[in-house]
Short mmCIF file of C-alpha atoms in Angstrom, two decimals:
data_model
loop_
_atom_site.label_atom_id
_atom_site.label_comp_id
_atom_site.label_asym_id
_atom_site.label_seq_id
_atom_site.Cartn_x
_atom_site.Cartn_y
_atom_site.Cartn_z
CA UNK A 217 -16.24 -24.67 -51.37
CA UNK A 218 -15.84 -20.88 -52.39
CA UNK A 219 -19.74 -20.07 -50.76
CA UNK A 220 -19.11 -21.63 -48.01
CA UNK A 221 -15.70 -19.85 -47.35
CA UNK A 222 -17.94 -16.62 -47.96
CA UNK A 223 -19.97 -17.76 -45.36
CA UNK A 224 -17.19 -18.10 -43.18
CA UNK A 225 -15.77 -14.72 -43.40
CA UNK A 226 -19.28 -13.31 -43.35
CA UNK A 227 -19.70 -15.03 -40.04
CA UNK A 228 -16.43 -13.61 -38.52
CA UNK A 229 -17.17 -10.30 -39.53
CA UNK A 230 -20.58 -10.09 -37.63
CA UNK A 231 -18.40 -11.74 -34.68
CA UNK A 232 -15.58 -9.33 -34.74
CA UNK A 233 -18.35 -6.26 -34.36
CA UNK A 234 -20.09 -7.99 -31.92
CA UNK A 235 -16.44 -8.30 -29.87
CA UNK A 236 -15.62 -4.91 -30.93
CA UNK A 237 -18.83 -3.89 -29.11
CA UNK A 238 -18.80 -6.02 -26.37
CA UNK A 239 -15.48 -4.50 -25.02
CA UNK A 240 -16.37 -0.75 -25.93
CA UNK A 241 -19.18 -0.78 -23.76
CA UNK A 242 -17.13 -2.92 -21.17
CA UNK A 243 -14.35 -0.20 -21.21
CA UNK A 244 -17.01 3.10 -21.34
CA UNK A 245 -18.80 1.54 -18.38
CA UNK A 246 -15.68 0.91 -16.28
CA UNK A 247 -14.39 4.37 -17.26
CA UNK A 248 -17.51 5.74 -16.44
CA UNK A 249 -17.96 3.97 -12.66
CA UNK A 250 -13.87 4.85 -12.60
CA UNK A 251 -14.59 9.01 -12.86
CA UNK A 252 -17.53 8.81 -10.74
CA UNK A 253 -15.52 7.02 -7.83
CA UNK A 254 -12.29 9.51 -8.79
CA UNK A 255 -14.91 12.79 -8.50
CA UNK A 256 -16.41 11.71 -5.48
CA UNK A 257 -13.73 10.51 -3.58
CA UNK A 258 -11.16 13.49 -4.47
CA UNK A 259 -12.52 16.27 -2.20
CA UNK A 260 -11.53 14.10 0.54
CA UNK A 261 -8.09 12.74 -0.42
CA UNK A 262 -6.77 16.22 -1.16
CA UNK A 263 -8.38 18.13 2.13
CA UNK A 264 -6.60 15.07 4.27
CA UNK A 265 -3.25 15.86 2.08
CA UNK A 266 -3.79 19.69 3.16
CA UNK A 267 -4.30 18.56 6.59
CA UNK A 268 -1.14 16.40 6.94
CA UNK A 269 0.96 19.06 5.43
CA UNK A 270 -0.48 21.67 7.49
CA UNK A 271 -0.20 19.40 10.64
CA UNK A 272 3.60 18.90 9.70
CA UNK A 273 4.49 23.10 9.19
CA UNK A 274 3.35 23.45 12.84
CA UNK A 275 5.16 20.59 14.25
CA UNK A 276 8.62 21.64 12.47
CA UNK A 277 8.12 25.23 13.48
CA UNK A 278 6.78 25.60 16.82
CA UNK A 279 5.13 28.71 18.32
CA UNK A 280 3.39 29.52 14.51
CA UNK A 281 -0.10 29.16 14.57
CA UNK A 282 -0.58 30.65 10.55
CA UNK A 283 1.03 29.50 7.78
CA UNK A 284 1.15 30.27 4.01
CA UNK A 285 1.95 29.24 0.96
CA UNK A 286 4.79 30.54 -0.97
CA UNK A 287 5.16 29.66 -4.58
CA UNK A 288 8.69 30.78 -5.75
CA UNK A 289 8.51 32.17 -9.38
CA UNK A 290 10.89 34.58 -11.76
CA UNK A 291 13.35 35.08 -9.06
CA UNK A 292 10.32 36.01 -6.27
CA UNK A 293 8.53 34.58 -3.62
CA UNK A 294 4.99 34.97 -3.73
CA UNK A 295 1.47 33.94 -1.94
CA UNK A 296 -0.53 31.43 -4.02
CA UNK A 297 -3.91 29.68 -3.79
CA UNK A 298 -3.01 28.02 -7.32
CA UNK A 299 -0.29 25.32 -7.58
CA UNK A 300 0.68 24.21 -11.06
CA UNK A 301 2.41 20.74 -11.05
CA UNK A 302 6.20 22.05 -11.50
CA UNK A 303 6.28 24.68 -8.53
CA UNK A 304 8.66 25.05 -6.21
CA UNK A 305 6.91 25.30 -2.95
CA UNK A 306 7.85 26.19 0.52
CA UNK A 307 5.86 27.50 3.82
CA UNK A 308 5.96 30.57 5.93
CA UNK A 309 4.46 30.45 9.70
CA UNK A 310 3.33 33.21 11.74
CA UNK A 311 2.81 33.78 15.47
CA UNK A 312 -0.22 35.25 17.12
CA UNK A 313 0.63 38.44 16.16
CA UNK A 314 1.03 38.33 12.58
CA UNK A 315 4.70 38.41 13.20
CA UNK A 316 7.14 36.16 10.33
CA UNK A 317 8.61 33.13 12.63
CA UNK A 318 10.36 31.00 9.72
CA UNK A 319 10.10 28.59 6.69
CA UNK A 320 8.63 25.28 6.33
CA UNK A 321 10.91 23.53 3.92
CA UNK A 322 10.43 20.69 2.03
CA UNK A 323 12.97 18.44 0.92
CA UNK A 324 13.60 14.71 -0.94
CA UNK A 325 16.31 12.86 -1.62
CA UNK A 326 17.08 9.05 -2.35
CA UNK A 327 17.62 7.09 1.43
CA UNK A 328 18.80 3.48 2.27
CA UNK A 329 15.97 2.23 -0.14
CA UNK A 330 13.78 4.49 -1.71
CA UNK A 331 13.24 8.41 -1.84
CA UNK A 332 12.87 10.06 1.42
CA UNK A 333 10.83 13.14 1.51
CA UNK A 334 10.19 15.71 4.60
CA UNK A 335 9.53 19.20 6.00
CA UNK A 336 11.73 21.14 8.12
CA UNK A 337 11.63 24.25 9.99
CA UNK A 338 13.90 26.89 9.42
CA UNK A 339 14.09 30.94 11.26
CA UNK A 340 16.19 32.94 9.35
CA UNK A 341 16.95 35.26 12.32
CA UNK A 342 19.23 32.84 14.13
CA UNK A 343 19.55 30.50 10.92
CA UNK A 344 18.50 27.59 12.73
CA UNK A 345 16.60 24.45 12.05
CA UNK A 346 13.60 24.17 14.37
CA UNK A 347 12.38 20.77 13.50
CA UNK A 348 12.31 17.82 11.20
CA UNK A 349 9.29 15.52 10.36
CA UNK A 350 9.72 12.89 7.73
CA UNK A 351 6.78 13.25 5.43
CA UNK A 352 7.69 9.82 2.98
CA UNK A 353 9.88 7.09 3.48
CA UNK A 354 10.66 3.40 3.03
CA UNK A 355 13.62 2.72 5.01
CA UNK A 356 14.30 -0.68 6.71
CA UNK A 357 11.97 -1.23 9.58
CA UNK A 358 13.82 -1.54 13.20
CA UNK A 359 17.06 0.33 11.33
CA UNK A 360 16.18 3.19 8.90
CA UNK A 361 12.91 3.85 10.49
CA UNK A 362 14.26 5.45 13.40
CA UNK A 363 14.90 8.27 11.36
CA UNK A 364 11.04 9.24 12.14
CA UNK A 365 10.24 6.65 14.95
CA UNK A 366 13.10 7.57 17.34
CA UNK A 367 12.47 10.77 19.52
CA UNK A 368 16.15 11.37 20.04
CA UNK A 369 17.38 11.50 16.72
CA UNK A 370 14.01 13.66 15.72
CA UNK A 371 15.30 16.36 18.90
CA UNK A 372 18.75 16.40 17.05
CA UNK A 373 16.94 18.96 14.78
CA UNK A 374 15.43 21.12 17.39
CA UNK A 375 17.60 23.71 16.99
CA UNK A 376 20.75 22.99 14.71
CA UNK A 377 22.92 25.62 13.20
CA UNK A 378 23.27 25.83 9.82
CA UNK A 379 26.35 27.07 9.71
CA UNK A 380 28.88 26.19 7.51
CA UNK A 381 26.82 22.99 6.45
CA UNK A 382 24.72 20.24 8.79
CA UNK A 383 26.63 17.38 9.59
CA UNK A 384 26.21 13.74 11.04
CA UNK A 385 28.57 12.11 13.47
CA UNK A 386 28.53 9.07 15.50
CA UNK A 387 26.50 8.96 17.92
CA UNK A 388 27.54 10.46 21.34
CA UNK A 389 30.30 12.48 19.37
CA UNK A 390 27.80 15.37 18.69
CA UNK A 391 30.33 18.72 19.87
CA UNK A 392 29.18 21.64 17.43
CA UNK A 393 26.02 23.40 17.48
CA UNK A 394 25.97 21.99 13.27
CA UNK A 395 26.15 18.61 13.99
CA UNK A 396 23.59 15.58 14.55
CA UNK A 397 24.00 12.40 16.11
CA UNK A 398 23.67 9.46 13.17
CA UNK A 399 21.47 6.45 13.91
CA UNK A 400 23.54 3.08 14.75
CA UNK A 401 23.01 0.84 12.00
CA UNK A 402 21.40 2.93 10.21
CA UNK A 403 24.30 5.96 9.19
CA UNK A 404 23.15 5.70 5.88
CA UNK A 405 19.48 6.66 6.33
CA UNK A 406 20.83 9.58 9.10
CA UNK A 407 23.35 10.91 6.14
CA UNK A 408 20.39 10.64 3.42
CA UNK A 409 18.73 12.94 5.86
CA UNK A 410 21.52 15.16 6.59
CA UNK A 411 22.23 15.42 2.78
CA UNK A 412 18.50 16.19 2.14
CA UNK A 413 18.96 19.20 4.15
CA UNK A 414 21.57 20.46 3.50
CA UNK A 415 20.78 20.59 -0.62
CA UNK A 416 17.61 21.99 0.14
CA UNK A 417 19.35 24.70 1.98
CA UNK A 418 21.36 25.47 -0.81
CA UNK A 419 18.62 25.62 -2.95
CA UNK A 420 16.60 28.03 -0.74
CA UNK A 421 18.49 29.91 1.66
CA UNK A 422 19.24 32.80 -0.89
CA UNK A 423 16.00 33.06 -2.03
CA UNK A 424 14.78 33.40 1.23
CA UNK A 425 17.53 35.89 2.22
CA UNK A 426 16.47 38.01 -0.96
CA UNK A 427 12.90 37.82 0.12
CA UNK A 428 12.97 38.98 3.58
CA UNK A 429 15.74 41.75 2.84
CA UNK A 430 13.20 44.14 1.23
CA UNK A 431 10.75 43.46 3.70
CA UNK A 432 13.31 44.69 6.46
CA UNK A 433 14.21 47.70 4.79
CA UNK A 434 10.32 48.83 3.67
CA UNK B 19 -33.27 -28.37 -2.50
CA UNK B 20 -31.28 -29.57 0.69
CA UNK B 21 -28.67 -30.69 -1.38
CA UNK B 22 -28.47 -27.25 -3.33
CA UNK B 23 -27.85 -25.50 0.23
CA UNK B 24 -25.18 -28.54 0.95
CA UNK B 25 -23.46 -27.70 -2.55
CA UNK B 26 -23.55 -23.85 -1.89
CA UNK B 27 -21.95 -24.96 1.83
CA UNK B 28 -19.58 -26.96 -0.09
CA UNK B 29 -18.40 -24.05 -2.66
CA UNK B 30 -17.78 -22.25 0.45
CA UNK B 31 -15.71 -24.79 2.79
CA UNK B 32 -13.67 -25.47 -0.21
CA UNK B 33 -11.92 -22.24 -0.90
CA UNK B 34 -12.04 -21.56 3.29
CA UNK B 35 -9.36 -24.82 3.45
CA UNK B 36 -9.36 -27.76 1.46
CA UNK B 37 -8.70 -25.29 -1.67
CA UNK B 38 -7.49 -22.40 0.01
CA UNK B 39 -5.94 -20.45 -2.85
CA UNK B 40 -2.68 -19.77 -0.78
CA UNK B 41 -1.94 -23.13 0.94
CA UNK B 42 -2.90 -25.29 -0.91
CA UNK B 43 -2.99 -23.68 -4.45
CA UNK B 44 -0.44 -21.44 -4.23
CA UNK B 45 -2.11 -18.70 -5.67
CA UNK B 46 -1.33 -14.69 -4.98
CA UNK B 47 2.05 -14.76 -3.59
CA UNK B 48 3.12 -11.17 -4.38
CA UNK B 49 0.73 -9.16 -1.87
CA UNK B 50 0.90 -12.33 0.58
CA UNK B 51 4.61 -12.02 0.89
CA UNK B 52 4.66 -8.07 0.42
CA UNK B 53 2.22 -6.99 2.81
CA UNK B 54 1.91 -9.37 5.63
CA UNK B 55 4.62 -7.88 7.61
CA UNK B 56 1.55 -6.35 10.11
CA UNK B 57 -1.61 -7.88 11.11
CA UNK B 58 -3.39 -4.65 10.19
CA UNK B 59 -2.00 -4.43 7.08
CA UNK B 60 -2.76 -8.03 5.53
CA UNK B 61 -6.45 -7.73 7.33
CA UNK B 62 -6.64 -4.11 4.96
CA UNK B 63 -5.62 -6.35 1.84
CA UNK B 64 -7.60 -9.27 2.57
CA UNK B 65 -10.70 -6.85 2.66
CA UNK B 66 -9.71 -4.83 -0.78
CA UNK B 67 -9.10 -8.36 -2.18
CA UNK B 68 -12.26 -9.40 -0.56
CA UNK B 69 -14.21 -6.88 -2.36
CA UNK B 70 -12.78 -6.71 -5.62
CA UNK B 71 -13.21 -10.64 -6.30
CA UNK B 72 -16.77 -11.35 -4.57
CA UNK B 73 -17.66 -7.88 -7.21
CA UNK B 74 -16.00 -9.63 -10.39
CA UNK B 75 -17.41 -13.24 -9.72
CA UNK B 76 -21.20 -11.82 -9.16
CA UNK B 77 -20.27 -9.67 -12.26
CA UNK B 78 -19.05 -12.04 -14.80
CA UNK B 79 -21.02 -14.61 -13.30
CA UNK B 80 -23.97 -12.65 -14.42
CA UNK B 81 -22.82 -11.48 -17.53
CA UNK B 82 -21.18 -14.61 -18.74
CA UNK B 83 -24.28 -15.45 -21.18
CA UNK B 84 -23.31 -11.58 -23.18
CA UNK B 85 -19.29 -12.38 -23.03
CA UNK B 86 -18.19 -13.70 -26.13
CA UNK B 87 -15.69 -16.35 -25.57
CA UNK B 88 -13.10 -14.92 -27.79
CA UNK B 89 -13.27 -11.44 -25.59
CA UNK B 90 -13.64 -13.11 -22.25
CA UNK B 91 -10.42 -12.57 -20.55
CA UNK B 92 -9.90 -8.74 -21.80
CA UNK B 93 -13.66 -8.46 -20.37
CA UNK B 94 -12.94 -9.88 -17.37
CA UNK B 95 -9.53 -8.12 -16.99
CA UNK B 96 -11.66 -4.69 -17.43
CA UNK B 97 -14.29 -5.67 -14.66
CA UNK B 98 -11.36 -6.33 -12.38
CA UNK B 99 -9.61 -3.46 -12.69
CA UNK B 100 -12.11 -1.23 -12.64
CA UNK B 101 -12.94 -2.73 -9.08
CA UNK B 102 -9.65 -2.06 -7.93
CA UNK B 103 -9.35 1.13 -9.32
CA UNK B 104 -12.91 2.17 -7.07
CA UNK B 105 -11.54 0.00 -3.89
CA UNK B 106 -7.94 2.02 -4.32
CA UNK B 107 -9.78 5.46 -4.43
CA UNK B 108 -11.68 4.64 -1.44
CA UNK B 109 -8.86 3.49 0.63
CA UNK B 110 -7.55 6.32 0.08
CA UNK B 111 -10.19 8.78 1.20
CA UNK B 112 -11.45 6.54 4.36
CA UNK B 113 -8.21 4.91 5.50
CA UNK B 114 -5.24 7.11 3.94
CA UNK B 115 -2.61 5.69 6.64
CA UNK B 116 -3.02 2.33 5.35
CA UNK B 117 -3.30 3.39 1.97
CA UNK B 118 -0.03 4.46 1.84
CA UNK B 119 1.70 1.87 4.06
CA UNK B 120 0.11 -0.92 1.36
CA UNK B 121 1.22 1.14 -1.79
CA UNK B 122 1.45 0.25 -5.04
CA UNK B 123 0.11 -3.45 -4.09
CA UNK B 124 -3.52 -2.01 -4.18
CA UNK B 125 -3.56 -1.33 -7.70
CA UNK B 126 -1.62 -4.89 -8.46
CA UNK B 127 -4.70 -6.28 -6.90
CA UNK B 128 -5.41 -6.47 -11.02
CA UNK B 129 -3.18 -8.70 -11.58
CA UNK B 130 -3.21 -11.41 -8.61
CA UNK B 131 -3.84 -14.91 -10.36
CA UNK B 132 -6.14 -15.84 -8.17
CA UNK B 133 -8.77 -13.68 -8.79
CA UNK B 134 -8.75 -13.99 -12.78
CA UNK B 135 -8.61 -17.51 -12.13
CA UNK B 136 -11.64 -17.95 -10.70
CA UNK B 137 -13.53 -15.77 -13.07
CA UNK B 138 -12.06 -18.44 -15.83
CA UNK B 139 -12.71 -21.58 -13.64
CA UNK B 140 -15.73 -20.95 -11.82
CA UNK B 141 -17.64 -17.53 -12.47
CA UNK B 142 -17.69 -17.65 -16.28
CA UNK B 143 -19.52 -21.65 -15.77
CA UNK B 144 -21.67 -21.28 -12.92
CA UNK B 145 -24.43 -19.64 -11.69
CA UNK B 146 -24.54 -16.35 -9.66
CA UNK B 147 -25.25 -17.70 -6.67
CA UNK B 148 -22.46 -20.59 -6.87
CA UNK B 149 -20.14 -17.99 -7.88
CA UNK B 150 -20.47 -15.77 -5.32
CA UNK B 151 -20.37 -18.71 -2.61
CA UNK B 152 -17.56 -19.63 -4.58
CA UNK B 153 -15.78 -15.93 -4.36
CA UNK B 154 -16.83 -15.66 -0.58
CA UNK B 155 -14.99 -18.65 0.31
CA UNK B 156 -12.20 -18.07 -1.67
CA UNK B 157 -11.49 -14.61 -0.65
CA UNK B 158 -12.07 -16.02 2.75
CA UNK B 159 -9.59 -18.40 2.44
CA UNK B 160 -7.31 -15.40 1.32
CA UNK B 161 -8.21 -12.84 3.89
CA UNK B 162 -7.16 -15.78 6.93
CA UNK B 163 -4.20 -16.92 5.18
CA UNK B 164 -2.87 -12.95 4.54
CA UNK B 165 -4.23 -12.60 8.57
CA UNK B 166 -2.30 -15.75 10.13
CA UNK B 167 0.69 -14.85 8.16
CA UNK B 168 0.71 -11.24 8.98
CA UNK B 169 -0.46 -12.35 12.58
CA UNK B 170 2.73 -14.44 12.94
CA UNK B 171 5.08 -12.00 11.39
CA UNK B 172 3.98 -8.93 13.59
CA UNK B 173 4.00 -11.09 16.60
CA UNK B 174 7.86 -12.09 16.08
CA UNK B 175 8.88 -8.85 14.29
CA UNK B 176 7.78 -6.19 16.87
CA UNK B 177 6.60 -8.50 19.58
CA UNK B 178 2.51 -6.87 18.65
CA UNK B 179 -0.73 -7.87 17.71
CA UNK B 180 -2.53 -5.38 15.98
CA UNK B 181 -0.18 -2.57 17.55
CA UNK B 182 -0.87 -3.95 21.25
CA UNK B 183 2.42 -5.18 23.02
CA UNK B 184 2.42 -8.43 23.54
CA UNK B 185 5.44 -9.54 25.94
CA UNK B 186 6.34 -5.75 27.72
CA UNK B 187 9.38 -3.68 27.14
CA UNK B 188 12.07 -6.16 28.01
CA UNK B 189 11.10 -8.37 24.26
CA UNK B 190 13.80 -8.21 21.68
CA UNK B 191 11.87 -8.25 18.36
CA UNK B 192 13.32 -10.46 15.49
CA UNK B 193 13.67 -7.93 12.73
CA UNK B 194 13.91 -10.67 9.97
CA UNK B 195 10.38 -10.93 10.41
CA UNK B 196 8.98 -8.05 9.14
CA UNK B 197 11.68 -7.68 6.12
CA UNK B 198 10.97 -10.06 3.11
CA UNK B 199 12.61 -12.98 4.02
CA UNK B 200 10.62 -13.80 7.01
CA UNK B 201 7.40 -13.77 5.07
CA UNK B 202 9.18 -16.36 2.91
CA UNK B 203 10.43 -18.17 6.23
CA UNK B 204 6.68 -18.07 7.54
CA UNK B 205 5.24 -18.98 4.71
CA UNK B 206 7.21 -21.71 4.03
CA UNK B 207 6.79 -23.51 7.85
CA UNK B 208 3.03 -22.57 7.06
CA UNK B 209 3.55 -24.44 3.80
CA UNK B 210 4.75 -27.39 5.77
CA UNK B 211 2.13 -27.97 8.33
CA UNK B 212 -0.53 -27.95 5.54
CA UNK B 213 1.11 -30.33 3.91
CA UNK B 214 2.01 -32.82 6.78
CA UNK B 215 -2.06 -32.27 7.71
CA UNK B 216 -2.64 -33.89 4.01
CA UNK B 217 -0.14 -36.50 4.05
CA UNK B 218 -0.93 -37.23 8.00
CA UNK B 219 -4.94 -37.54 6.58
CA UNK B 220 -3.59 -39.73 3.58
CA UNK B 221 -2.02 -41.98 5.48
CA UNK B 222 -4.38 -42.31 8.26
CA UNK B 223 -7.13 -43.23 5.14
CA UNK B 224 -5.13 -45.55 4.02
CA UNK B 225 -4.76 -47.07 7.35
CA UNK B 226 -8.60 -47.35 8.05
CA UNK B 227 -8.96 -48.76 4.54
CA UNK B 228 -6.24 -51.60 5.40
CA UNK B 229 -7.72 -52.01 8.48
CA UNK B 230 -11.34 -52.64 6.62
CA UNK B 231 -10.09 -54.53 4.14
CA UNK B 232 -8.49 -57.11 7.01
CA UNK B 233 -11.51 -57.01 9.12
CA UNK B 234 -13.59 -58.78 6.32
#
């Protein structure tokens, strides 16, 4: 009785390595064939990501044909090939001569059903918005969508004061250089937008202001 | 050897309709209710689907004599994945619009039923040839179930086909359609025909048979 148990275990013990091994070499394979696909696939992923976001900075701010990236670190805005993870980003655009034109801002915020993220324009000479383009969003088709698929409410942002704050008000009711139209049915997804702005205004009109200052002066 | 090219037919035919994993067995309903509300975008997850399960049946299919049976589903699970991870990476580099219209339902390719269930039912027991006939017809099967759904859905929802208008400017489009509840409205009036087909076939067997049975 006891050999034979012996036997037993003996038995499982050459079975377990052989399972042990079985899946190791499963999993290094797969993680192998997973890193080639990752390597050779990447260069093109990212360069299309470059290209959407570049496409986007000229839409919101028309008349730039040269854009940059700013990184904004210690209190500064600066130039930057590099982008660690955690960066706050935004975009300047130039004109054919060399001249500044205005910011490409990003902003996100949650919408009617999941987070909404986009790119506006902004000039700091007349403190205008110049444009809006939604970059992510999942709002309800045939209702929240139009916040991207309908050309009127997209115009609202072709050149809206800033001033004291963007705000949304049913539609036809639109009196104020500050204020948009709002989407019917869909005044949720129009405020989301509005609020979007509006933070990331906050967030990056003084920074801006502090940036171009010293340029003006020098 | 006729027969052999009748039984690979067969494998094939059967997942196409009589066994068609999502009328009949009710197999995969998360991406078929998910991302059927265009015809482009079910025909872009029929393909990925496509892919991944003809790869894992010739895989494990050819493997399954260095599988140990106690390891088999982690094994499989790993040969899956892996060809969804490759299939999401590509989508993403050759078609990124559709890509990110379909989501996170690429990567949960892993973990549609129907795919480990054939590994366990069919690939792991038969040979590679069976099992890919097998895969082809099922994913098939899959791929014009995920079309006619998405087909009707985009039709109704946004009166299109394939982003061609259908019925000119003056067509009201039913919403519903393309939000979740008219994938489970289509799918259940799909759900229905298929099964008056069976019963109408049932009965019309059993009529024949009566009808036999009296003629003698």
């Amino acid at each position: 009785m006891s050999s034979s148990q012996n036997i037993n275990v003996g038995k499982r013990d050459l079975g377990s390595a052989k399972l042990v091994t079985t899946l190791s070499f499963a999993g290094l394979l797969s993680g192998l064939i997973i890193v080639l696909a990752y390597e050779s696939t990447l260069p093109t992923i990212t360069a299309h990501k470059a290209m959407v976001m570049k496409e986007a900075v000229f839409k919101v701010l028309p008349g730039v044909n040269r854009m940059q990236r700013l990184v904004y670190r210690n209190g500064m805005l600066a130039a930057s090939e590099q982008v660690r993870k955690d960066d706050e980003v935004i975009f300047s655009g130039y004109d054919a001569s060399g001249r500044l034109v205005g910011y490409a801002i990003a902003g996100a915020g949650p919408g009617f059903q999941d987070t909404i993220r986009l790119l506006y324009g902004y000039i700091p000479e007349t403190r205008e918005i110049t444009g809006m383009e939604i970059l992510e969003s999942r709002e309800t088709p045939g209702l929240g969508d139009k916040i991207y698929k309908d050309p009127a409410f997209v115009a609202n942002f072709d050149s809206l004061s800033i001033d004291p704050e963007i705000r949304a008000v049913k539609k036809g009711k639109r009196s104020a250089a500050n204020e948009i139209d709002a989407i019917t049915g869909a005044t949720i997804s129009s405020k989301a937008v509005v609020r979007i702005i509006n933070e990331a205004n906050r967030l990056w009109l003084l920074r801006i202001e502090q940036a171009v200052k010293p340029e003006g002066k020098g | 050897m006729a027969k052999r090219k009748e039984d690979l037919q067969q494998e094939f035919i059967k997942g196409l309709w009589r066994d068609n994993p999502v009328f009949v067995q009710v197999l995969g309903m998360c991406p078929m209710l998910a991302v059927t509300n265009s015809a482009v975008n079910a025909l872009a997850m029929g393909a990925a689907t496509f892919f991944v399960l003809v790869g894992s049946s010739f895989l494990v299919s050819s493997l399954r004599r260095w599988i140990p049976k106690q390891v088999r589903i982690s094994t499989y699970i790993i040969i899956i994945a892996t060809f969804v991870t490759v299939t999401d990476f590509t989508l993403e580099a050759l078609v990124p619009k559709i890509h990110k219209e379909l989501g996170a339902f690429i990567p949960l390719i892993v973990v549609n039923c129907m795919i480990l269930g054939r590994q366990e039912a069919f690939a792991s027991r038969n040979s590679v040839r069976m099992a890919v006939m097998d895969a082809l017809g099922m994913a098939a099967g899959f791929l014009f179930a995920l079309l006619s759904l998405g087909a009707v859905r985009e039709i109704l929802g946004e009166g299109k086909l394939f982003g061609v208008s259908l019925f000119g400017p003056n067509f009201e489009p039913w919403v519903i359609m393309i939000l979740p509840p008219g994938g489970f409205l289509t799918l259940g009036l799909i759900l229905l025909f298929f099964s008056w087909i069976k019963q109408r076939k049932q009965r019309l067997e059993q009529r024949l048979a009566q009808l036999e049975s009296e003629a003698r």
